[in-house]
Amino acid sequence: MATFLLELVSPEKLLLSRQVEMATIPAAEGEMGVLPGHAPMIVTLRGGVIRVRENGAETESLFVGGGFAEISPERVTVLADEATPLASLSRAEAERRVAEAEAALAGIGNDDPAEKRELALDRVLSARTMLDLAQAA
């Protein structure tokens, strides 16, 4: 079966770099499946799960808090704000992040720029996704 190179990079380190059959990424517009030969594009990521398929089976699932993905026919490079294997998610940490993000959103006034409100809302949604995944794990 055809493969492509998937690289997952967080601010701390290169987390993954190998040939895979398929990757599902949490694009801002919705879940996006990537196969070899995909059209080139750059997409924004929302908080969600990257799922990796190799040898016909899902081999890896990682929570990403957001970021970008650069897609080409032979390679996908994910630049994630953060990435954590689903099994390692902490419910307590996720609850703390939800509380912090919601407090930050509540503290934004009507005079603040719309971009600031959008970023704060993205943080809330990402934290809530992390919490949902931590509870399901």
CSV table of N, CA and C in Angstrom, one decimal:
chain,number,residue,atom,x,y,z
A,1,MET,N,0.8,-1.2,0.0
A,1,MET,CA,0.0,0.0,0.0
A,1,MET,C,0.9,1.2,0.0
A,2,ALA,N,0.4,2.3,-0.7
A,2,ALA,CA,1.2,3.5,-0.8
A,2,ALA,C,1.2,4.2,0.6
A,3,THR,N,2.3,5.0,0.8
A,3,THR,CA,2.5,5.7,2.1
A,3,THR,C,3.0,7.1,1.8
A,4,PHE,N,3.0,7.9,2.9
A,4,PHE,CA,3.6,9.2,2.8
A,4,PHE,C,4.3,9.5,4.2
A,5,LEU,N,5.1,10.5,4.2
A,5,LEU,CA,5.9,10.8,5.4
A,5,LEU,C,5.0,11.7,6.3
A,6,LEU,N,4.8,11.3,7.5
A,6,LEU,CA,4.0,12.1,8.5
A,6,LEU,C,5.0,12.6,9.5
A,7,GLU,N,5.1,13.9,9.7
A,7,GLU,CA,6.0,14.5,10.7
A,7,GLU,C,5.1,15.3,11.7
A,8,LEU,N,5.2,15.0,13.0
A,8,LEU,CA,4.5,15.7,14.0
A,8,LEU,C,5.5,16.4,14.9
A,9,VAL,N,5.5,17.8,14.9
A,9,VAL,CA,6.4,18.6,15.6
A,9,VAL,C,5.7,19.4,16.6
A,10,SER,N,6.2,19.4,17.9
A,10,SER,CA,5.6,20.3,18.9
A,10,SER,C,6.7,21.3,19.2
A,11,PRO,N,6.4,22.3,20.0
A,11,PRO,CA,7.5,23.3,20.3
A,11,PRO,C,8.7,22.6,21.0
A,12,GLU,N,8.5,21.5,21.7
A,12,GLU,CA,9.6,20.9,22.4
A,12,GLU,C,10.5,20.0,21.6
A,13,LYS,N,9.8,19.2,20.6
A,13,LYS,CA,10.6,18.2,19.9
A,13,LYS,C,9.8,17.7,18.7
A,14,LEU,N,10.5,16.9,17.9
A,14,LEU,CA,9.9,16.1,16.9
A,14,LEU,C,9.3,14.8,17.5
A,15,LEU,N,8.0,14.7,17.4
A,15,LEU,CA,7.3,13.6,18.1
A,15,LEU,C,7.2,12.4,17.3
A,16,LEU,N,7.1,12.6,15.9
A,16,LEU,CA,6.8,11.4,15.1
A,16,LEU,C,7.3,11.8,13.7
A,17,SER,N,8.0,10.8,13.1
A,17,SER,CA,8.5,11.0,11.7
A,17,SER,C,8.6,9.6,11.1
A,18,ARG,N,7.5,9.2,10.3
A,18,ARG,CA,7.6,7.9,9.7
A,18,ARG,C,6.6,7.8,8.5
A,19,GLN,N,6.7,6.8,7.8
A,19,GLN,CA,5.8,6.5,6.6
A,19,GLN,C,4.5,6.0,7.2
A,20,VAL,N,3.4,6.5,6.8
A,20,VAL,CA,2.1,6.0,7.2
A,20,VAL,C,1.2,5.9,6.0
A,21,GLU,N,0.1,5.1,6.1
A,21,GLU,CA,-0.9,5.0,5.1
A,21,GLU,C,-1.9,6.1,5.0
A,22,MET,N,-2.3,6.6,6.2
A,22,MET,CA,-3.3,7.6,6.3
A,22,MET,C,-3.2,8.3,7.7
A,23,ALA,N,-3.6,9.6,7.7
A,23,ALA,CA,-3.7,10.4,8.9
A,23,ALA,C,-5.0,11.1,8.9
A,24,THR,N,-5.6,11.2,10.0
A,24,THR,CA,-6.8,12.0,10.2
A,24,THR,C,-6.4,13.1,11.1
A,25,ILE,N,-6.7,14.4,10.6
A,25,ILE,CA,-6.3,15.5,11.4
A,25,ILE,C,-7.5,16.4,11.7
A,26,PRO,N,-7.4,17.1,12.9
A,26,PRO,CA,-8.6,18.0,13.2
A,26,PRO,C,-8.5,19.4,12.6
A,27,ALA,N,-8.7,19.5,11.3
A,27,ALA,CA,-8.7,20.8,10.7
A,27,ALA,C,-9.7,21.7,11.3
A,28,ALA,N,-9.5,23.0,11.2
A,28,ALA,CA,-10.5,24.0,11.7
A,28,ALA,C,-11.9,23.8,11.1
A,29,GLU,N,-11.9,23.3,9.9
A,29,GLU,CA,-13.2,23.1,9.2
A,29,GLU,C,-13.8,21.8,9.5
A,30,GLY,N,-13.1,20.9,10.1
A,30,GLY,CA,-13.6,19.6,10.4
A,30,GLY,C,-12.6,18.5,10.3
A,31,GLU,N,-12.9,17.3,10.6
A,31,GLU,CA,-12.0,16.2,10.5
A,31,GLU,C,-11.6,16.0,9.0
A,32,MET,N,-10.3,15.8,8.8
A,32,MET,CA,-9.7,15.7,7.4
A,32,MET,C,-8.9,14.5,7.3
A,33,GLY,N,-9.2,13.6,6.4
A,33,GLY,CA,-8.4,12.4,6.1
A,33,GLY,C,-7.4,12.7,5.1
A,34,VAL,N,-6.1,12.3,5.3
A,34,VAL,CA,-5.1,12.6,4.3
A,34,VAL,C,-4.5,11.2,3.9
A,35,LEU,N,-4.4,11.0,2.6
A,35,LEU,CA,-3.9,9.8,2.0
A,35,LEU,C,-2.7,10.2,1.1
A,36,PRO,N,-1.9,9.3,0.7
A,36,PRO,CA,-0.8,9.6,-0.3
A,36,PRO,C,-1.4,10.3,-1.5
A,37,GLY,N,-0.7,11.3,-2.1
A,37,GLY,CA,-1.1,11.9,-3.3
A,37,GLY,C,-2.1,13.1,-3.0
A,38,HIS,N,-2.3,13.5,-1.8
A,38,HIS,CA,-3.2,14.5,-1.4
A,38,HIS,C,-2.8,15.8,-2.1
A,39,ALA,N,-3.8,16.7,-2.4
A,39,ALA,CA,-3.5,18.0,-3.0
A,39,ALA,C,-2.8,18.8,-2.0
A,40,PRO,N,-1.8,19.6,-2.4
A,40,PRO,CA,-1.1,20.5,-1.5
A,40,PRO,C,-2.0,21.6,-0.9
A,41,MET,N,-1.8,21.8,0.4
A,41,MET,CA,-2.5,22.8,1.1
A,41,MET,C,-1.9,23.0,2.5
A,42,ILE,N,-2.3,24.1,3.1
A,42,ILE,CA,-2.0,24.4,4.5
A,42,ILE,C,-3.3,24.6,5.2
A,43,VAL,N,-3.5,23.9,6.4
A,43,VAL,CA,-4.7,24.1,7.1
A,43,VAL,C,-4.4,24.4,8.6
A,44,THR,N,-5.3,25.1,9.2
A,44,THR,CA,-5.2,25.4,10.6
A,44,THR,C,-5.9,24.3,11.4
A,45,LEU,N,-5.3,23.9,12.5
A,45,LEU,CA,-5.8,22.8,13.3
A,45,LEU,C,-6.5,23.4,14.5
A,46,ARG,N,-7.6,22.7,14.9
A,46,ARG,CA,-8.3,23.1,16.2
A,46,ARG,C,-7.9,22.0,17.2
A,47,GLY,N,-8.3,22.2,18.4
A,47,GLY,CA,-8.0,21.1,19.4
A,47,GLY,C,-8.7,19.8,19.0
A,48,GLY,N,-8.0,18.7,19.0
A,48,GLY,CA,-8.7,17.5,18.6
A,48,GLY,C,-7.6,16.4,18.5
A,49,VAL,N,-8.0,15.3,17.8
A,49,VAL,CA,-7.1,14.1,17.7
A,49,VAL,C,-6.6,13.9,16.3
A,50,ILE,N,-5.3,13.6,16.3
A,50,ILE,CA,-4.6,13.1,15.1
A,50,ILE,C,-4.6,11.6,15.2
A,51,ARG,N,-5.1,10.9,14.2
A,51,ARG,CA,-5.2,9.4,14.2
A,51,ARG,C,-4.3,9.0,13.0
A,52,VAL,N,-3.4,8.0,13.3
A,52,VAL,CA,-2.5,7.5,12.4
A,52,VAL,C,-2.8,6.0,12.0
A,53,ARG,N,-2.8,5.7,10.7
A,53,ARG,CA,-3.1,4.4,10.3
A,53,ARG,C,-1.8,3.8,9.5
A,54,GLU,N,-1.5,2.6,10.0
A,54,GLU,CA,-0.4,1.9,9.4
A,54,GLU,C,-0.8,0.4,9.3
A,55,ASN,N,-0.4,-0.2,8.2
A,55,ASN,CA,-0.7,-1.7,8.0
A,55,ASN,C,-2.1,-2.0,8.2
A,56,GLY,N,-3.0,-1.1,7.8
A,56,GLY,CA,-4.5,-1.3,7.8
A,56,GLY,C,-5.1,-1.1,9.2
A,57,ALA,N,-4.3,-0.6,10.2
A,57,ALA,CA,-4.9,-0.4,11.5
A,57,ALA,C,-4.5,0.9,12.1
A,58,GLU,N,-5.3,1.4,13.0
A,58,GLU,CA,-4.9,2.7,13.7
A,58,GLU,C,-3.8,2.3,14.7
A,59,THR,N,-2.7,3.0,14.6
A,59,THR,CA,-1.5,2.7,15.4
A,59,THR,C,-1.3,3.8,16.5
A,60,GLU,N,-1.8,5.0,16.3
A,60,GLU,CA,-1.5,6.1,17.2
A,60,GLU,C,-2.6,7.1,17.2
A,61,SER,N,-2.9,7.6,18.4
A,61,SER,CA,-3.9,8.7,18.6
A,61,SER,C,-3.3,9.7,19.5
A,62,LEU,N,-3.2,10.9,19.0
A,62,LEU,CA,-2.6,12.0,19.8
A,62,LEU,C,-3.5,13.2,19.9
A,63,PHE,N,-3.7,13.8,21.1
A,63,PHE,CA,-4.4,15.1,21.2
A,63,PHE,C,-3.5,16.2,20.8
A,64,VAL,N,-4.0,17.1,20.0
A,64,VAL,CA,-3.3,18.3,19.7
A,64,VAL,C,-4.1,19.5,20.1
A,65,GLY,N,-3.5,20.5,20.6
A,65,GLY,CA,-4.2,21.7,21.1
A,65,GLY,C,-4.5,22.7,20.1
A,66,GLY,N,-4.0,22.5,18.9
A,66,GLY,CA,-4.1,23.5,17.8
A,66,GLY,C,-2.8,23.5,17.0
A,67,GLY,N,-2.7,24.3,16.0
A,67,GLY,CA,-1.5,24.5,15.2
A,67,GLY,C,-1.8,24.6,13.7
A,68,PHE,N,-0.9,24.0,12.9
A,68,PHE,CA,-1.0,24.1,11.5
A,68,PHE,C,-0.6,22.7,10.9
A,69,ALA,N,-1.0,22.4,9.7
A,69,ALA,CA,-0.5,21.3,9.0
A,69,ALA,C,-0.3,21.7,7.5
A,70,GLU,N,0.9,21.3,7.1
A,70,GLU,CA,1.3,21.5,5.7
A,70,GLU,C,1.2,20.2,5.0
A,71,ILE,N,0.4,20.1,3.9
A,71,ILE,CA,0.1,18.8,3.2
A,71,ILE,C,0.6,18.9,1.8
A,72,SER,N,1.3,17.9,1.4
A,72,SER,CA,1.8,17.8,0.0
A,72,SER,C,1.5,16.3,-0.4
A,73,PRO,N,1.6,16.0,-1.7
A,73,PRO,CA,1.3,14.6,-2.1
A,73,PRO,C,2.1,13.5,-1.4
A,74,GLU,N,3.4,13.9,-1.0
A,74,GLU,CA,4.2,12.8,-0.4
A,74,GLU,C,4.6,13.1,1.1
A,75,ARG,N,4.0,14.1,1.7
A,75,ARG,CA,4.4,14.4,3.1
A,75,ARG,C,3.3,15.3,3.7
A,76,VAL,N,3.2,15.1,5.1
A,76,VAL,CA,2.4,16.0,5.9
A,76,VAL,C,3.2,16.3,7.1
A,77,THR,N,3.3,17.7,7.3
A,77,THR,CA,4.1,18.2,8.5
A,77,THR,C,3.1,18.9,9.4
A,78,VAL,N,2.9,18.4,10.6
A,78,VAL,CA,2.0,19.0,11.6
A,78,VAL,C,2.9,19.8,12.5
A,79,LEU,N,2.6,21.1,12.7
A,79,LEU,CA,3.2,21.9,13.7
A,79,LEU,C,2.2,22.2,14.7
A,80,ALA,N,2.3,21.4,15.8
A,80,ALA,CA,1.2,21.4,16.9
A,80,ALA,C,1.7,22.3,18.0
A,81,ASP,N,0.7,23.1,18.6
A,81,ASP,CA,1.0,23.9,19.8
A,81,ASP,C,1.4,22.9,20.9
A,82,GLU,N,0.8,21.8,21.0
A,82,GLU,CA,1.1,20.7,21.9
A,82,GLU,C,0.6,19.4,21.4
A,83,ALA,N,1.1,18.3,21.8
A,83,ALA,CA,0.7,17.0,21.4
A,83,ALA,C,0.9,16.0,22.5
A,84,THR,N,-0.2,15.3,22.8
A,84,THR,CA,-0.1,14.3,23.9
A,84,THR,C,-0.8,13.0,23.5
A,85,PRO,N,-0.2,11.9,23.7
A,85,PRO,CA,-0.9,10.6,23.4
A,85,PRO,C,-2.2,10.6,24.2
A,86,LEU,N,-3.3,10.1,23.6
A,86,LEU,CA,-4.6,10.1,24.3
A,86,LEU,C,-4.5,9.4,25.7
A,87,ALA,N,-3.8,8.3,25.8
A,87,ALA,CA,-3.7,7.5,27.0
A,87,ALA,C,-3.0,8.3,28.1
A,88,SER,N,-2.3,9.4,27.8
A,88,SER,CA,-1.5,10.2,28.8
A,88,SER,C,-2.3,11.4,29.2
A,89,LEU,N,-3.5,11.7,28.7
A,89,LEU,CA,-4.2,12.9,29.0
A,89,LEU,C,-4.7,12.8,30.5
A,90,SER,N,-4.5,13.9,31.2
A,90,SER,CA,-4.9,14.0,32.6
A,90,SER,C,-6.2,14.8,32.7
A,91,ARG,N,-7.2,14.1,33.4
A,91,ARG,CA,-8.5,14.8,33.6
A,91,ARG,C,-8.4,16.0,34.4
A,92,ALA,N,-7.6,16.0,35.5
A,92,ALA,CA,-7.4,17.1,36.3
A,92,ALA,C,-6.7,18.3,35.6
A,93,GLU,N,-5.7,18.0,34.7
A,93,GLU,CA,-5.1,19.0,33.9
A,93,GLU,C,-6.1,19.6,33.0
A,94,ALA,N,-6.9,18.8,32.3
A,94,ALA,CA,-7.9,19.3,31.4
A,94,ALA,C,-8.9,20.2,32.1
A,95,GLU,N,-9.4,19.8,33.3
A,95,GLU,CA,-10.3,20.6,34.0
A,95,GLU,C,-9.7,21.9,34.4
A,96,ARG,N,-8.5,22.0,34.8
A,96,ARG,CA,-7.8,23.2,35.1
A,96,ARG,C,-7.7,24.1,33.9
A,97,ARG,N,-7.4,23.5,32.7
A,97,ARG,CA,-7.3,24.3,31.5
A,97,ARG,C,-8.7,24.9,31.1
A,98,VAL,N,-9.7,24.1,31.2
A,98,VAL,CA,-11.1,24.6,30.9
A,98,VAL,C,-11.4,25.8,31.8
A,99,ALA,N,-11.1,25.7,33.1
A,99,ALA,CA,-11.4,26.8,34.0
A,99,ALA,C,-10.6,28.0,33.7
A,100,GLU,N,-9.3,27.9,33.4
A,100,GLU,CA,-8.5,29.0,33.0
A,100,GLU,C,-9.0,29.7,31.7
A,101,ALA,N,-9.3,28.8,30.7
A,101,ALA,CA,-9.7,29.4,29.4
A,101,ALA,C,-11.0,30.1,29.5
A,102,GLU,N,-12.0,29.5,30.3
A,102,GLU,CA,-13.3,30.2,30.5
A,102,GLU,C,-13.1,31.5,31.2
A,103,ALA,N,-12.3,31.5,32.2
A,103,ALA,CA,-12.0,32.8,33.0
A,103,ALA,C,-11.4,33.8,32.0
A,104,ALA,N,-10.5,33.4,31.2
A,104,ALA,CA,-9.9,34.4,30.3
A,104,ALA,C,-10.9,34.9,29.3
A,105,LEU,N,-11.7,34.0,28.8
A,105,LEU,CA,-12.8,34.5,27.8
A,105,LEU,C,-13.8,35.4,28.5
A,106,ALA,N,-14.1,35.1,29.8
A,106,ALA,CA,-15.1,36.0,30.5
A,106,ALA,C,-14.5,37.4,30.8
A,107,GLY,N,-13.1,37.4,30.9
A,107,GLY,CA,-12.5,38.7,31.2
A,107,GLY,C,-12.3,39.6,30.0
A,108,ILE,N,-12.7,39.2,28.8
A,108,ILE,CA,-12.5,40.0,27.6
A,108,ILE,C,-13.7,40.9,27.5
A,109,GLY,N,-13.4,42.2,27.3
A,109,GLY,CA,-14.4,43.2,27.2
A,109,GLY,C,-14.9,43.4,25.8
A,110,ASN,N,-16.0,44.2,25.7
A,110,ASN,CA,-16.5,44.5,24.3
A,110,ASN,C,-15.6,45.4,23.5
A,111,ASP,N,-14.7,46.1,24.2
A,111,ASP,CA,-13.8,47.0,23.5
A,111,ASP,C,-12.5,46.3,23.0
A,112,ASP,N,-12.3,45.0,23.4
A,112,ASP,CA,-11.2,44.3,23.0
A,112,ASP,C,-11.3,43.9,21.5
A,113,PRO,N,-10.2,43.7,20.8
A,113,PRO,CA,-10.3,43.3,19.4
A,113,PRO,C,-11.0,41.9,19.3
A,114,ALA,N,-11.7,41.7,18.1
A,114,ALA,CA,-12.4,40.5,17.9
A,114,ALA,C,-11.4,39.3,17.8
A,115,GLU,N,-10.2,39.5,17.4
A,115,GLU,CA,-9.2,38.5,17.3
A,115,GLU,C,-8.9,37.9,18.7
A,116,LYS,N,-8.9,38.8,19.7
A,116,LYS,CA,-8.6,38.4,21.1
A,116,LYS,C,-9.7,37.5,21.6
A,117,ARG,N,-10.9,37.8,21.3
A,117,ARG,CA,-12.1,37.0,21.7
A,117,ARG,C,-12.0,35.6,20.9
A,118,GLU,N,-11.7,35.7,19.6
A,118,GLU,CA,-11.6,34.4,18.9
A,118,GLU,C,-10.5,33.5,19.4
A,119,LEU,N,-9.4,34.0,19.7
A,119,LEU,CA,-8.3,33.2,20.3
A,119,LEU,C,-8.7,32.6,21.6
A,120,ALA,N,-9.4,33.4,22.5
A,120,ALA,CA,-9.8,32.9,23.8
A,120,ALA,C,-10.9,31.8,23.6
A,121,LEU,N,-11.8,32.0,22.7
A,121,LEU,CA,-12.8,31.0,22.4
A,121,LEU,C,-12.2,29.7,21.9
A,122,ASP,N,-11.2,29.8,21.0
A,122,ASP,CA,-10.4,28.6,20.5
A,122,ASP,C,-9.8,27.9,21.7
A,123,ARG,N,-9.2,28.6,22.7
A,123,ARG,CA,-8.6,28.0,23.8
A,123,ARG,C,-9.6,27.2,24.7
A,124,VAL,N,-10.8,27.8,24.8
A,124,VAL,CA,-11.9,27.2,25.6
A,124,VAL,C,-12.3,25.9,24.8
A,125,LEU,N,-12.5,25.9,23.5
A,125,LEU,CA,-13.0,24.8,22.8
A,125,LEU,C,-11.9,23.7,22.8
A,126,SER,N,-10.6,24.0,22.7
A,126,SER,CA,-9.5,23.1,22.8
A,126,SER,C,-9.5,22.4,24.1
A,127,ALA,N,-9.6,23.2,25.2
A,127,ALA,CA,-9.6,22.6,26.6
A,127,ALA,C,-10.8,21.7,26.8
A,128,ARG,N,-11.9,22.1,26.3
A,128,ARG,CA,-13.1,21.2,26.5
A,128,ARG,C,-13.0,19.9,25.7
A,129,THR,N,-12.4,20.0,24.5
A,129,THR,CA,-12.1,18.8,23.8
A,129,THR,C,-11.1,17.9,24.5
A,130,MET,N,-10.1,18.5,25.1
A,130,MET,CA,-9.1,17.7,25.9
A,130,MET,C,-9.8,17.0,27.1
A,131,LEU,N,-10.7,17.8,27.7
A,131,LEU,CA,-11.4,17.2,28.9
A,131,LEU,C,-12.3,16.0,28.4
A,132,ASP,N,-13.0,16.2,27.3
A,132,ASP,CA,-13.9,15.1,26.8
A,132,ASP,C,-13.0,13.9,26.5
A,133,LEU,N,-11.9,14.1,25.9
A,133,LEU,CA,-11.0,12.9,25.5
A,133,LEU,C,-10.4,12.3,26.8
A,134,ALA,N,-10.1,13.1,27.8
A,134,ALA,CA,-9.5,12.6,29.0
A,134,ALA,C,-10.5,11.7,29.8
A,135,GLN,N,-11.8,12.2,29.8
A,135,GLN,CA,-12.8,11.4,30.4
A,135,GLN,C,-13.1,10.1,29.7
A,136,ALA,N,-13.0,10.1,28.4
A,136,ALA,CA,-13.3,8.9,27.6
A,136,ALA,C,-12.2,7.9,27.7
A,137,ALA,N,-11.0,8.4,28.0
A,137,ALA,CA,-9.8,7.5,28.0
A,137,ALA,C,-9.8,6.5,29.2
